[in-house]
Amino acid sequence: MSMQYCQGPKCHTYQTQDRIRGPKGAKHYQTRRRSSFYYLGGNACSLNCERDWFEKFGEQALNHFGRIVEPIKLTEENAWYKDYDYDWQSGTKSNWRWENHLNNQRIPMTKEQYDNPNYTRPRRSTVVVVEATNSKGEVIQKDTLHF
Ligand SMILES: [Zn+2]
């Protein structure tokens, strides 16, 4: 990981010991440099620097990338989330399910489905069983169709 500078425009004005550089008589504070940062998506050394960046550039960034000018909607079909019951006494999990707070529906699922990151929303399917019977009413053929 290469070293990078904090992108906070006022980073050098925060007078901490670790920002001091230069020989005696020519000392200065300077922007922090690290291999990684925790703020501003990995670009600022502190919450202060993150705020400073947004104060100076946030408005321009919003104008540049486009503003939200109408509400973004999370509809019922996309409002499912996975949940399960947890018993604190025994530490056991149970009752894995989909929940939808918009329509208050619950759909059971297995633990395997819960753990599957590709299983991101429930899909409603219809199973139709088609039976062919003979003259005595005995089933001679049975097909299961999934829709
Ligand atoms: Zn900084």
CSV table of N, CA and C and ligand atoms in Angstrom, one decimal:
chain,number,residue,atom,x,y,z
A,1,MET,N,0.9,-1.2,0.0
A,1,MET,CA,0.0,0.0,0.0
A,1,MET,C,0.9,1.2,0.0
A,2,SER,N,0.7,2.1,-1.0
A,2,SER,CA,1.5,3.3,-1.1
A,2,SER,C,1.0,4.4,-0.2
A,3,MET,N,1.9,5.3,0.1
A,3,MET,CA,1.6,6.3,1.1
A,3,MET,C,0.8,7.4,0.3
A,4,GLN,N,-0.1,8.0,1.0
A,4,GLN,CA,-0.9,9.0,0.4
A,4,GLN,C,-1.2,10.1,1.4
A,5,TYR,N,-1.5,11.3,0.9
A,5,TYR,CA,-1.8,12.4,1.8
A,5,TYR,C,-3.2,12.5,2.1
A,6,CYS,N,-3.5,13.0,3.3
A,6,CYS,CA,-4.9,13.3,3.7
A,6,CYS,C,-5.4,14.4,2.8
A,7,GLN,N,-6.6,14.2,2.4
A,7,GLN,CA,-7.2,15.2,1.4
A,7,GLN,C,-7.9,16.3,2.1
A,8,GLY,N,-7.9,16.4,3.4
A,8,GLY,CA,-8.5,17.5,4.2
A,8,GLY,C,-7.7,18.8,3.8
A,9,PRO,N,-8.5,19.8,3.3
A,9,PRO,CA,-7.8,21.0,2.9
A,9,PRO,C,-7.2,21.8,4.1
A,10,LYS,N,-7.6,21.5,5.3
A,10,LYS,CA,-7.1,22.2,6.5
A,10,LYS,C,-6.2,21.3,7.4
A,11,CYS,N,-5.9,20.1,6.9
A,11,CYS,CA,-5.2,19.2,7.7
A,11,CYS,C,-3.9,19.8,8.3
A,12,HIS,N,-3.2,20.6,7.5
A,12,HIS,CA,-1.9,21.2,8.0
A,12,HIS,C,-2.1,22.2,9.1
A,13,THR,N,-3.4,22.7,9.3
A,13,THR,CA,-3.6,23.7,10.3
A,13,THR,C,-3.9,23.2,11.6
A,14,TYR,N,-4.1,21.9,11.7
A,14,TYR,CA,-4.3,21.2,13.1
A,14,TYR,C,-2.9,21.0,13.7
A,15,GLN,N,-2.7,21.7,14.8
A,15,GLN,CA,-1.3,21.7,15.3
A,15,GLN,C,-1.0,20.6,16.3
A,16,THR,N,-0.7,19.4,15.7
A,16,THR,CA,-0.3,18.3,16.5
A,16,THR,C,1.1,17.9,16.3
A,17,GLN,N,1.7,17.3,17.2
A,17,GLN,CA,3.2,17.0,17.2
A,17,GLN,C,3.5,16.2,15.9
A,18,ASP,N,2.6,15.2,15.5
A,18,ASP,CA,3.0,14.3,14.4
A,18,ASP,C,2.9,15.1,13.1
A,19,ARG,N,2.4,16.3,13.0
A,19,ARG,CA,2.4,17.1,11.8
A,19,ARG,C,3.6,18.0,11.6
A,20,ILE,N,4.4,18.1,12.7
A,20,ILE,CA,5.6,18.9,12.6
A,20,ILE,C,6.7,18.3,11.8
A,21,ARG,N,7.2,19.1,10.9
A,21,ARG,CA,8.4,18.7,10.1
A,21,ARG,C,9.4,19.8,10.0
A,22,GLY,N,10.6,19.5,9.4
A,22,GLY,CA,11.6,20.5,9.2
A,22,GLY,C,12.6,20.6,10.3
A,23,PRO,N,13.8,21.1,10.0
A,23,PRO,CA,14.8,21.3,11.0
A,23,PRO,C,14.6,22.5,11.9
A,24,LYS,N,15.3,22.5,13.0
A,24,LYS,CA,15.2,23.6,14.0
A,24,LYS,C,15.3,25.0,13.2
A,25,GLY,N,14.4,25.9,13.5
A,25,GLY,CA,14.5,27.2,12.8
A,25,GLY,C,13.7,27.2,11.6
A,26,ALA,N,13.3,26.1,11.0
A,26,ALA,CA,12.5,26.1,9.8
A,26,ALA,C,11.4,25.0,9.9
A,27,LYS,N,10.8,25.0,11.1
A,27,LYS,CA,9.8,24.0,11.4
A,27,LYS,C,8.4,24.4,10.8
A,28,HIS,N,7.6,23.4,10.4
A,28,HIS,CA,6.3,23.7,9.9
A,28,HIS,C,5.4,22.5,10.2
A,29,TYR,N,4.1,22.9,10.2
A,29,TYR,CA,3.1,21.8,10.2
A,29,TYR,C,2.8,21.4,8.8
A,30,GLN,N,2.5,20.1,8.6
A,30,GLN,CA,2.1,19.7,7.2
A,30,GLN,C,1.1,18.6,7.2
A,31,THR,N,0.4,18.5,6.1
A,31,THR,CA,-0.6,17.5,5.8
A,31,THR,C,-0.1,16.1,6.2
A,32,ARG,N,-1.0,15.4,6.9
A,32,ARG,CA,-0.6,14.0,7.3
A,32,ARG,C,-0.5,13.1,6.1
A,33,ARG,N,0.4,12.1,6.2
A,33,ARG,CA,0.6,11.1,5.2
A,33,ARG,C,0.6,9.8,5.8
A,34,ARG,N,-0.2,8.9,5.3
A,34,ARG,CA,-0.3,7.5,5.8
A,34,ARG,C,-0.5,6.5,4.7
A,35,SER,N,-0.4,5.2,5.0
A,35,SER,CA,-0.7,4.2,4.0
A,35,SER,C,-2.2,3.9,3.9
A,36,SER,N,-2.9,4.3,5.0
A,36,SER,CA,-4.4,4.2,4.9
A,36,SER,C,-5.1,5.1,5.9
A,37,PHE,N,-6.3,5.5,5.5
A,37,PHE,CA,-7.1,6.4,6.3
A,37,PHE,C,-8.4,5.8,6.6
A,38,TYR,N,-9.1,6.3,7.6
A,38,TYR,CA,-10.4,5.7,8.0
A,38,TYR,C,-11.6,6.6,7.5
A,39,TYR,N,-11.3,7.8,7.2
A,39,TYR,CA,-12.4,8.8,7.0
A,39,TYR,C,-12.5,9.1,5.5
A,40,LEU,N,-13.6,9.7,5.1
A,40,LEU,CA,-13.8,10.2,3.8
A,40,LEU,C,-13.5,9.0,2.8
A,41,GLY,N,-14.0,7.9,3.1
A,41,GLY,CA,-13.8,6.7,2.2
A,41,GLY,C,-12.4,6.4,2.0
A,42,GLY,N,-11.6,6.5,3.1
A,42,GLY,CA,-10.2,6.2,3.0
A,42,GLY,C,-9.3,7.3,2.5
A,43,ASN,N,-9.8,8.6,2.6
A,43,ASN,CA,-9.0,9.7,2.0
A,43,ASN,C,-8.7,10.8,3.0
A,44,ALA,N,-9.2,10.7,4.2
A,44,ALA,CA,-9.0,11.7,5.2
A,44,ALA,C,-8.5,11.1,6.6
A,45,CYS,N,-7.7,11.8,7.3
A,45,CYS,CA,-7.1,11.3,8.5
A,45,CYS,C,-8.0,11.4,9.7
A,46,SER,N,-9.0,12.2,9.7
A,46,SER,CA,-9.8,12.4,10.8
A,46,SER,C,-11.2,12.9,10.4
A,47,LEU,N,-12.1,12.9,11.4
A,47,LEU,CA,-13.5,13.4,11.1
A,47,LEU,C,-13.4,14.9,10.8
A,48,ASN,N,-12.5,15.6,11.5
A,48,ASN,CA,-12.4,17.0,11.2
A,48,ASN,C,-12.0,17.2,9.7
A,49,CYS,N,-11.0,16.5,9.3
A,49,CYS,CA,-10.6,16.6,7.9
A,49,CYS,C,-11.7,16.2,6.9
A,50,GLU,N,-12.5,15.2,7.3
A,50,GLU,CA,-13.6,14.8,6.4
A,50,GLU,C,-14.6,16.0,6.3
A,51,ARG,N,-14.9,16.6,7.5
A,51,ARG,CA,-15.9,17.7,7.5
A,51,ARG,C,-15.3,18.9,6.7
A,52,ASP,N,-14.0,19.2,6.8
A,52,ASP,CA,-13.4,20.3,6.1
A,52,ASP,C,-13.5,20.0,4.6
A,53,TRP,N,-13.3,18.8,4.2
A,53,TRP,CA,-13.3,18.5,2.8
A,53,TRP,C,-14.7,18.8,2.2
A,54,PHE,N,-15.7,18.3,3.0
A,54,PHE,CA,-17.1,18.4,2.5
A,54,PHE,C,-17.5,19.9,2.5
A,55,GLU,N,-17.1,20.6,3.5
A,55,GLU,CA,-17.4,22.1,3.6
A,55,GLU,C,-16.9,22.8,2.4
A,56,LYS,N,-15.7,22.4,1.9
A,56,LYS,CA,-15.1,23.1,0.8
A,56,LYS,C,-15.6,22.6,-0.6
A,57,PHE,N,-15.8,21.3,-0.7
A,57,PHE,CA,-16.0,20.7,-2.0
A,57,PHE,C,-17.4,20.0,-2.1
A,58,GLY,N,-18.1,19.8,-1.0
A,58,GLY,CA,-19.3,19.0,-1.1
A,58,GLY,C,-20.4,19.5,-2.0
A,59,GLU,N,-20.6,20.8,-2.0
A,59,GLU,CA,-21.5,21.5,-2.9
A,59,GLU,C,-21.2,21.2,-4.4
A,60,GLN,N,-19.9,21.4,-4.7
A,60,GLN,CA,-19.4,21.2,-6.1
A,60,GLN,C,-19.6,19.7,-6.5
A,61,ALA,N,-19.3,18.8,-5.5
A,61,ALA,CA,-19.4,17.4,-5.8
A,61,ALA,C,-20.9,17.0,-6.1
A,62,LEU,N,-21.8,17.5,-5.3
A,62,LEU,CA,-23.2,17.3,-5.5
A,62,LEU,C,-23.7,17.8,-6.9
A,63,ASN,N,-23.3,19.0,-7.2
A,63,ASN,CA,-23.6,19.6,-8.5
A,63,ASN,C,-23.0,18.8,-9.6
A,64,HIS,N,-21.8,18.4,-9.4
A,64,HIS,CA,-21.1,17.6,-10.5
A,64,HIS,C,-21.8,16.3,-10.8
A,65,PHE,N,-22.1,15.5,-9.7
A,65,PHE,CA,-22.5,14.1,-9.9
A,65,PHE,C,-24.0,14.0,-10.0
A,66,GLY,N,-24.7,15.1,-9.8
A,66,GLY,CA,-26.2,15.1,-10.0
A,66,GLY,C,-26.9,15.0,-8.6
A,67,ARG,N,-27.9,15.9,-8.5
A,67,ARG,CA,-28.6,15.9,-7.2
A,67,ARG,C,-29.8,15.0,-7.3
A,68,ILE,N,-30.3,14.5,-6.1
A,68,ILE,CA,-31.6,13.9,-6.1
A,68,ILE,C,-32.6,14.9,-6.0
A,69,VAL,N,-33.5,15.0,-7.0
A,69,VAL,CA,-34.5,16.0,-7.1
A,69,VAL,C,-35.9,15.5,-7.0
A,70,GLU,N,-36.0,14.2,-6.8
A,70,GLU,CA,-37.3,13.6,-6.5
A,70,GLU,C,-36.9,12.3,-5.6
A,71,PRO,N,-37.9,11.9,-4.8
A,71,PRO,CA,-37.6,10.8,-3.9
A,71,PRO,C,-37.3,9.5,-4.6
A,72,ILE,N,-36.3,8.8,-4.1
A,72,ILE,CA,-36.0,7.5,-4.6
A,72,ILE,C,-36.9,6.6,-3.7
A,73,LYS,N,-37.5,5.6,-4.4
A,73,LYS,CA,-38.5,4.8,-3.7
A,73,LYS,C,-38.0,3.4,-3.5
A,74,LEU,N,-38.2,2.8,-2.3
A,74,LEU,CA,-38.0,1.4,-2.1
A,74,LEU,C,-39.4,0.8,-2.0
A,75,THR,N,-39.7,0.1,-3.1
A,75,THR,CA,-41.1,-0.5,-3.2
A,75,THR,C,-41.2,-1.8,-2.4
A,76,GLU,N,-42.4,-2.2,-2.3
A,76,GLU,CA,-42.7,-3.5,-1.5
A,76,GLU,C,-41.8,-4.7,-2.0
A,77,GLU,N,-41.7,-4.8,-3.4
A,77,GLU,CA,-41.0,-5.9,-3.9
A,77,GLU,C,-39.5,-5.9,-3.6
A,78,ASN,N,-39.0,-4.7,-3.3
A,78,ASN,CA,-37.6,-4.6,-3.0
A,78,ASN,C,-37.3,-4.4,-1.5
A,79,ALA,N,-38.4,-4.4,-0.7
A,79,ALA,CA,-38.2,-4.1,0.7
A,79,ALA,C,-38.1,-5.3,1.6
A,80,TRP,N,-37.6,-6.4,1.1
A,80,TRP,CA,-37.5,-7.6,1.9
A,80,TRP,C,-36.1,-7.6,2.6
A,81,TYR,N,-36.1,-8.1,3.8
A,81,TYR,CA,-34.8,-8.3,4.4
A,81,TYR,C,-34.8,-9.6,5.2
A,82,LYS,N,-33.7,-10.2,5.4
A,82,LYS,CA,-33.6,-11.4,6.1
A,82,LYS,C,-33.5,-11.2,7.6
A,83,ASP,N,-34.1,-12.2,8.3
A,83,ASP,CA,-34.1,-12.1,9.8
A,83,ASP,C,-34.2,-13.5,10.4
A,84,TYR,N,-34.0,-13.6,11.6
A,84,TYR,CA,-34.2,-14.8,12.4
A,84,TYR,C,-34.4,-14.5,13.8
A,85,ASP,N,-34.8,-15.5,14.6
A,85,ASP,CA,-35.0,-15.3,16.0
A,85,ASP,C,-33.7,-15.8,16.7
A,86,TYR,N,-33.3,-15.1,17.7
A,86,TYR,CA,-32.2,-15.5,18.5
A,86,TYR,C,-32.5,-15.6,20.0
A,87,ASP,N,-32.2,-16.8,20.5
A,87,ASP,CA,-32.5,-17.0,21.9
A,87,ASP,C,-31.2,-16.8,22.7
A,88,TRP,N,-31.2,-15.7,23.5
A,88,TRP,CA,-30.0,-15.3,24.3
A,88,TRP,C,-29.6,-16.3,25.4
A,89,GLN,N,-30.6,-17.0,25.9
A,89,GLN,CA,-30.4,-18.0,26.9
A,89,GLN,C,-29.6,-19.1,26.4
A,90,SER,N,-30.0,-19.7,25.3
A,90,SER,CA,-29.4,-20.9,24.8
A,90,SER,C,-28.4,-20.6,23.7
A,91,GLY,N,-28.5,-19.4,23.1
A,91,GLY,CA,-27.6,-19.0,22.0
A,91,GLY,C,-28.0,-19.7,20.7
A,92,THR,N,-29.2,-20.1,20.6
A,92,THR,CA,-29.7,-20.8,19.4
A,92,THR,C,-30.5,-19.9,18.5
A,93,LYS,N,-30.3,-20.1,17.2
A,93,LYS,CA,-31.1,-19.4,16.2
A,93,LYS,C,-32.2,-20.2,15.6
A,94,SER,N,-33.2,-19.6,15.2
A,94,SER,CA,-34.3,-20.3,14.6
A,94,SER,C,-35.2,-19.4,13.8
A,95,ASN,N,-36.2,-20.0,13.1
A,95,ASN,CA,-37.2,-19.2,12.4
A,95,ASN,C,-36.6,-18.2,11.4
A,96,TRP,N,-35.7,-18.7,10.6
A,96,TRP,CA,-35.2,-17.9,9.5
A,96,TRP,C,-36.3,-17.5,8.6
A,97,ARG,N,-36.2,-16.2,8.1
A,97,ARG,CA,-37.4,-15.7,7.3
A,97,ARG,C,-37.1,-14.5,6.5
A,98,TRP,N,-37.9,-14.2,5.6
A,98,TRP,CA,-37.9,-12.9,4.9
A,98,TRP,C,-39.0,-12.0,5.7
A,99,GLU,N,-38.7,-10.8,5.8
A,99,GLU,CA,-39.7,-9.9,6.4
A,99,GLU,C,-39.8,-8.6,5.6
A,100,ASN,N,-41.0,-8.1,5.5
A,100,ASN,CA,-41.3,-6.9,4.7
A,100,ASN,C,-42.1,-6.0,5.6
A,101,HIS,N,-41.5,-4.9,6.0
A,101,HIS,CA,-42.2,-4.0,6.9
A,101,HIS,C,-43.3,-3.1,6.2
A,102,LEU,N,-43.2,-3.1,4.8
A,102,LEU,CA,-44.2,-2.3,4.1
A,102,LEU,C,-45.6,-3.1,4.0
A,103,ASN,N,-45.5,-4.4,3.8
A,103,ASN,CA,-46.8,-5.1,3.7
A,103,ASN,C,-46.9,-6.1,4.9
A,104,ASN,N,-46.0,-6.1,5.8
A,104,ASN,CA,-46.1,-7.0,7.0
A,104,ASN,C,-46.1,-8.5,6.7
A,105,GLN,N,-45.5,-8.8,5.5
A,105,GLN,CA,-45.5,-10.2,5.2
A,105,GLN,C,-44.2,-10.9,5.7
A,106,ARG,N,-44.3,-12.1,6.0
A,106,ARG,CA,-43.2,-13.0,6.4
A,106,ARG,C,-43.2,-14.2,5.6
A,107,ILE,N,-42.0,-14.6,5.1
A,107,ILE,CA,-41.9,-15.8,4.3
A,107,ILE,C,-40.8,-16.7,4.9
A,108,PRO,N,-41.1,-17.9,5.4
A,108,PRO,CA,-40.0,-18.7,6.0
A,108,PRO,C,-38.9,-19.1,5.0
A,109,MET,N,-37.7,-19.2,5.5
A,109,MET,CA,-36.6,-19.7,4.6
A,109,MET,C,-35.8,-20.6,5.5
A,110,THR,N,-34.9,-21.3,4.8
A,110,THR,CA,-33.9,-22.2,5.5
A,110,THR,C,-32.7,-21.4,6.0
A,111,LYS,N,-31.9,-22.0,6.9
A,111,LYS,CA,-30.7,-21.3,7.3
A,111,LYS,C,-29.7,-21.2,6.1
A,112,GLU,N,-29.7,-22.2,5.2
A,112,GLU,CA,-28.9,-22.2,4.0
A,112,GLU,C,-29.3,-21.0,3.1
A,113,GLN,N,-30.6,-20.8,3.0
A,113,GLN,CA,-31.0,-19.7,2.2
A,113,GLN,C,-30.6,-18.4,2.8
A,114,TYR,N,-30.7,-18.3,4.2
A,114,TYR,CA,-30.3,-17.1,4.9
A,114,TYR,C,-28.8,-16.8,4.6
A,115,ASP,N,-28.0,-17.9,4.7
A,115,ASP,CA,-26.5,-17.7,4.6
A,115,ASP,C,-26.1,-17.5,3.1
A,116,ASN,N,-27.0,-17.8,2.2
A,116,ASN,CA,-26.6,-17.6,0.7
A,116,ASN,C,-26.7,-16.2,0.3
A,117,PRO,N,-25.5,-15.5,0.1
A,117,PRO,CA,-25.5,-14.1,-0.3
A,117,PRO,C,-26.2,-13.8,-1.6
A,118,ASN,N,-26.3,-14.9,-2.5
A,118,ASN,CA,-27.0,-14.7,-3.8
A,118,ASN,C,-28.5,-14.7,-3.7
A,119,TYR,N,-29.0,-15.1,-2.5
A,119,TYR,CA,-30.4,-15.2,-2.3
A,119,TYR,C,-30.8,-13.9,-1.7
A,120,THR,N,-31.2,-12.9,-2.6
A,120,THR,CA,-31.3,-11.5,-2.1
A,120,THR,C,-32.8,-11.1,-2.0
A,121,ARG,N,-33.7,-11.9,-2.5
A,121,ARG,CA,-35.1,-11.5,-2.3
A,121,ARG,C,-35.9,-12.8,-2.6
A,122,PRO,N,-37.1,-12.8,-1.9
A,122,PRO,CA,-37.9,-14.0,-2.1
A,122,PRO,C,-38.6,-14.0,-3.5
A,123,ARG,N,-38.7,-15.1,-4.1
A,123,ARG,CA,-39.4,-15.2,-5.3
A,123,ARG,C,-40.6,-16.1,-5.2
A,124,ARG,N,-41.7,-15.5,-5.6
A,124,ARG,CA,-43.0,-16.2,-5.5
A,124,ARG,C,-43.1,-17.2,-6.6
A,125,SER,N,-43.3,-18.5,-6.3
A,125,SER,CA,-43.5,-19.4,-7.4
A,125,SER,C,-44.7,-20.3,-7.2
A,126,THR,N,-45.2,-20.8,-8.3
A,126,THR,CA,-46.4,-21.6,-8.2
A,126,THR,C,-46.0,-23.0,-8.6
A,127,VAL,N,-46.4,-24.0,-7.8
A,127,VAL,CA,-46.2,-25.4,-8.2
A,127,VAL,C,-47.5,-26.0,-8.5
A,128,VAL,N,-47.6,-26.6,-9.7
A,128,VAL,CA,-48.8,-27.2,-10.2
A,128,VAL,C,-48.5,-28.7,-10.4
A,129,VAL,N,-49.3,-29.5,-9.7
A,129,VAL,CA,-49.2,-31.0,-9.9
A,129,VAL,C,-50.3,-31.5,-10.8
A,130,VAL,N,-49.8,-32.1,-11.9
A,130,VAL,CA,-50.8,-32.6,-12.9
A,130,VAL,C,-50.8,-34.1,-12.9
A,131,GLU,N,-51.9,-34.6,-12.6
A,131,GLU,CA,-52.1,-36.1,-12.5
A,131,GLU,C,-53.0,-36.6,-13.7
A,132,ALA,N,-52.5,-37.7,-14.2
A,132,ALA,CA,-53.4,-38.4,-15.2
A,132,ALA,C,-53.9,-39.6,-14.6
A,133,THR,N,-55.2,-39.9,-14.7
A,133,THR,CA,-55.8,-41.0,-14.1
A,133,THR,C,-56.4,-41.9,-15.1
A,134,ASN,N,-56.5,-43.2,-14.8
A,134,ASN,CA,-57.2,-44.1,-15.7
A,134,ASN,C,-58.6,-44.2,-15.4
A,135,SER,N,-59.3,-45.1,-16.0
A,135,SER,CA,-60.8,-45.2,-15.8
A,135,SER,C,-61.2,-45.5,-14.4
A,136,LYS,N,-60.2,-46.2,-13.7
A,136,LYS,CA,-60.6,-46.6,-12.3
A,136,LYS,C,-60.2,-45.5,-11.3
A,137,GLY,N,-59.7,-44.4,-11.9
A,137,GLY,CA,-59.3,-43.2,-11.0
A,137,GLY,C,-57.9,-43.4,-10.4
A,138,GLU,N,-57.2,-44.4,-10.9
A,138,GLU,CA,-55.8,-44.5,-10.4
A,138,GLU,C,-54.9,-43.6,-11.1
A,139,VAL,N,-53.9,-43.1,-10.4
A,139,VAL,CA,-53.0,-42.2,-11.0
A,139,VAL,C,-52.0,-42.9,-11.8
A,140,ILE,N,-51.9,-42.7,-13.1
A,140,ILE,CA,-50.9,-43.4,-14.0
A,140,ILE,C,-49.8,-42.5,-14.4
A,141,GLN,N,-49.9,-41.2,-14.2
A,141,GLN,CA,-48.8,-40.3,-14.5
A,141,GLN,C,-49.0,-39.1,-13.6
A,142,LYS,N,-47.8,-38.6,-13.2
A,142,LYS,CA,-47.8,-37.4,-12.3
A,142,LYS,C,-46.7,-36.5,-12.7
A,143,ASP,N,-47.0,-35.2,-13.0
A,143,ASP,CA,-46.0,-34.2,-13.3
A,143,ASP,C,-46.1,-33.0,-12.4
A,144,THR,N,-44.9,-32.5,-12.0
A,144,THR,CA,-44.9,-31.3,-11.2
A,144,THR,C,-44.3,-30.2,-12.0
A,145,LEU,N,-45.1,-29.1,-12.2
A,145,LEU,CA,-44.7,-28.0,-13.0
A,145,LEU,C,-44.4,-26.8,-12.1
A,146,HIS,N,-43.3,-26.1,-12.3
A,146,HIS,CA,-43.0,-24.9,-11.5
A,146,HIS,C,-43.1,-23.7,-12.4
A,147,PHE,N,-43.8,-22.7,-11.9
A,147,PHE,CA,-44.0,-21.4,-12.6
A,147,PHE,C,-43.4,-20.3,-11.8
B,1,ZN,ZN,-6.1,15.3,7.8
